[in-house]
Amino acid sequence: VQFVNTRLFCYPDALRAAGYYSVFFTGNDPDWDGQRAWLDRWYDEYHYYPEAEEDDRITLEHSARRIREIGRTGRPFLATLVTASNHAPFRSRDPRLDIAGQDTARERIRNTVHFTDVALERFFDSLRREDWYQKTLIVVYGDHGYNLGERAGSPAGERSGYVETSWVPLVFSGQLGAMAPGRDPAPVSLLDVAPTIAEAAGYE
């Protein structure tokens, strides 16, 4: 844990100040990269599910149960969920859901992305009947890409500053405010997430 005496004002702070309840869910250990000290500051509660063993289906099922409870209080809320199945070494959690082979990282990534897609579909289906669902902004993004060795001098699996590891997918669905619907091919990074959420919630 580094810089724990530093005060960082983040979008959970802004939303909590506006009356939102904030909760965080993860299936991978938050102490792995020193998150726990920050989760204590940014969220009203957080949940780590070690029994999930980084199986997104289990993590999202537990998370959905708690989210439904919070949503039924009528209070606006922010829920942050971290999935982990689509991460190196890209191990299949359920081979029945595989859509590619196992010989290369590219194939294994296709399998783990599909697995997480299925888990997310089940997660959202379990929430759609809630009264608050239709007025909820949903954000799905990746924290980084994966270098498959596309460039000379940048071995597969190693971090780099190239687009393969720095650009991320970013999807918004729901109450977008002034944002027009459609696709934007411009590159995005994690820096885009907080200001976009804040703007959608009415903050500049």
PDB file of N, CA and C in Angstrom, residues 141-142 151 161-172 183-193 195-196:
ATOM      1  N   TYR A 141     -16.308  -1.642 -18.672  1.00  0.00           N
ATOM      2  CA  TYR A 141     -15.019  -1.287 -19.271  1.00  0.00           C
ATOM      3  C   TYR A 141     -13.945  -2.287 -18.859  1.00  0.00           C
ATOM      4  N   GLY A 142     -12.858  -2.301 -19.629  1.00  0.00           N
ATOM      5  CA  GLY A 142     -11.709  -3.136 -19.310  1.00  0.00           C
ATOM      6  C   GLY A 142     -10.617  -2.282 -18.690  1.00  0.00           C
ATOM      7  N   ARG A 151       4.046  -6.570 -31.982  1.00  0.00           N
ATOM      8  CA  ARG A 151       5.084  -5.629 -32.400  1.00  0.00           C
ATOM      9  C   ARG A 151       6.474  -6.160 -32.068  1.00  0.00           C
ATOM     10  N   GLY A 161       3.443   0.385 -23.876  1.00  0.00           N
ATOM     11  CA  GLY A 161       2.679   1.610 -24.069  1.00  0.00           C
ATOM     12  C   GLY A 161       1.907   1.619 -25.366  1.00  0.00           C
ATOM     13  N   TYR A 162       1.935   0.507 -26.074  1.00  0.00           N
ATOM     14  CA  TYR A 162       1.218   0.425 -27.340  1.00  0.00           C
ATOM     15  C   TYR A 162      -0.283   0.257 -27.102  1.00  0.00           C
ATOM     16  N   VAL A 163      -1.049   0.482 -28.174  1.00  0.00           N
ATOM     17  CA  VAL A 163      -2.512   0.438 -28.061  1.00  0.00           C
ATOM     18  C   VAL A 163      -3.010  -0.914 -27.581  1.00  0.00           C
ATOM     19  N   GLU A 164      -2.262  -1.981 -27.886  1.00  0.00           N
ATOM     20  CA  GLU A 164      -2.720  -3.320 -27.507  1.00  0.00           C
ATOM     21  C   GLU A 164      -2.897  -3.470 -26.001  1.00  0.00           C
ATOM     22  N   THR A 165      -2.147  -2.718 -25.219  1.00  0.00           N
ATOM     23  CA  THR A 165      -2.264  -2.838 -23.769  1.00  0.00           C
ATOM     24  C   THR A 165      -2.863  -1.600 -23.113  1.00  0.00           C
ATOM     25  N   SER A 166      -2.935  -0.474 -23.831  1.00  0.00           N
ATOM     26  CA  SER A 166      -3.385   0.753 -23.171  1.00  0.00           C
ATOM     27  C   SER A 166      -4.818   1.152 -23.501  1.00  0.00           C
ATOM     28  N   TRP A 167      -5.317   0.811 -24.671  1.00  0.00           N
ATOM     29  CA  TRP A 167      -6.697   1.148 -25.006  1.00  0.00           C
ATOM     30  C   TRP A 167      -7.633   0.124 -24.405  1.00  0.00           C
ATOM     31  N   VAL A 168      -8.821   0.558 -24.056  1.00  0.00           N
ATOM     32  CA  VAL A 168      -9.772  -0.348 -23.418  1.00  0.00           C
ATOM     33  C   VAL A 168     -11.154  -0.198 -24.051  1.00  0.00           C
ATOM     34  N   PRO A 169     -11.986  -1.245 -23.984  1.00  0.00           N
ATOM     35  CA  PRO A 169     -13.381  -1.096 -24.389  1.00  0.00           C
ATOM     36  C   PRO A 169     -14.143  -0.339 -23.305  1.00  0.00           C
ATOM     37  N   LEU A 170     -15.062   0.499 -23.724  1.00  0.00           N
ATOM     38  CA  LEU A 170     -15.864   1.296 -22.792  1.00  0.00           C
ATOM     39  C   LEU A 170     -17.282   1.376 -23.336  1.00  0.00           C
ATOM     40  N   VAL A 171     -18.251   0.826 -22.584  1.00  0.00           N
ATOM     41  CA  VAL A 171     -19.637   0.760 -23.029  1.00  0.00           C
ATOM     42  C   VAL A 171     -20.528   1.433 -22.000  1.00  0.00           C
ATOM     43  N   PHE A 172     -21.415   2.328 -22.475  1.00  0.00           N
ATOM     44  CA  PHE A 172     -22.400   2.973 -21.613  1.00  0.00           C
ATOM     45  C   PHE A 172     -23.786   2.581 -22.087  1.00  0.00           C
ATOM     46  N   ARG A 183     -21.809   4.634 -31.721  1.00  0.00           N
ATOM     47  CA  ARG A 183     -20.458   4.136 -31.519  1.00  0.00           C
ATOM     48  C   ARG A 183     -19.454   5.254 -31.751  1.00  0.00           C
ATOM     49  N   ASP A 184     -18.405   5.255 -30.975  1.00  0.00           N
ATOM     50  CA  ASP A 184     -17.326   6.221 -31.136  1.00  0.00           C
ATOM     51  C   ASP A 184     -16.021   5.438 -31.229  1.00  0.00           C
ATOM     52  N   PRO A 185     -15.356   5.480 -32.387  1.00  0.00           N
ATOM     53  CA  PRO A 185     -14.137   4.688 -32.551  1.00  0.00           C
ATOM     54  C   PRO A 185     -12.892   5.325 -31.936  1.00  0.00           C
ATOM     55  N   ALA A 186     -13.031   6.486 -31.330  1.00  0.00           N
ATOM     56  CA  ALA A 186     -11.870   7.150 -30.745  1.00  0.00           C
ATOM     57  C   ALA A 186     -11.301   6.322 -29.603  1.00  0.00           C
ATOM     58  N   PRO A 187      -9.989   6.355 -29.414  1.00  0.00           N
ATOM     59  CA  PRO A 187      -9.389   5.586 -28.310  1.00  0.00           C
ATOM     60  C   PRO A 187      -9.824   6.119 -26.961  1.00  0.00           C
ATOM     61  N   VAL A 188     -10.007   5.215 -26.015  1.00  0.00           N
ATOM     62  CA  VAL A 188     -10.368   5.602 -24.657  1.00  0.00           C
ATOM     63  C   VAL A 188      -9.434   4.893 -23.692  1.00  0.00           C
ATOM     64  N   SER A 189      -9.401   5.412 -22.480  1.00  0.00           N
ATOM     65  CA  SER A 189      -8.619   4.778 -21.423  1.00  0.00           C
ATOM     66  C   SER A 189      -9.402   4.908 -20.128  1.00  0.00           C
ATOM     67  N   LEU A 190      -8.846   4.398 -19.051  1.00  0.00           N
ATOM     68  CA  LEU A 190      -9.523   4.501 -17.758  1.00  0.00           C
ATOM     69  C   LEU A 190      -9.728   5.949 -17.348  1.00  0.00           C
ATOM     70  N   LEU A 191      -8.914   6.865 -17.885  1.00  0.00           N
ATOM     71  CA  LEU A 191      -9.075   8.287 -17.553  1.00  0.00           C
ATOM     72  C   LEU A 191     -10.433   8.817 -17.991  1.00  0.00           C
ATOM     73  N   ASP A 192     -11.071   8.147 -18.950  1.00  0.00           N
ATOM     74  CA  ASP A 192     -12.361   8.616 -19.456  1.00  0.00           C
ATOM     75  C   ASP A 192     -13.540   8.190 -18.588  1.00  0.00           C
ATOM     76  N   VAL A 193     -13.345   7.209 -17.734  1.00  0.00           N
ATOM     77  CA  VAL A 193     -14.470   6.621 -17.013  1.00  0.00           C
ATOM     78  C   VAL A 193     -15.061   7.596 -15.999  1.00  0.00           C
ATOM     79  N   PRO A 195     -14.820  11.002 -15.420  1.00  0.00           N
ATOM     80  CA  PRO A 195     -15.507  12.221 -15.862  1.00  0.00           C
ATOM     81  C   PRO A 195     -16.791  11.946 -16.631  1.00  0.00           C
ATOM     82  N   THR A 196     -16.842  10.813 -17.351  1.00  0.00           N
ATOM     83  CA  THR A 196     -18.064  10.489 -18.085  1.00  0.00           C
ATOM     84  C   THR A 196     -19.188  10.130 -17.131  1.00  0.00           C
TER      85      THR A 196
END
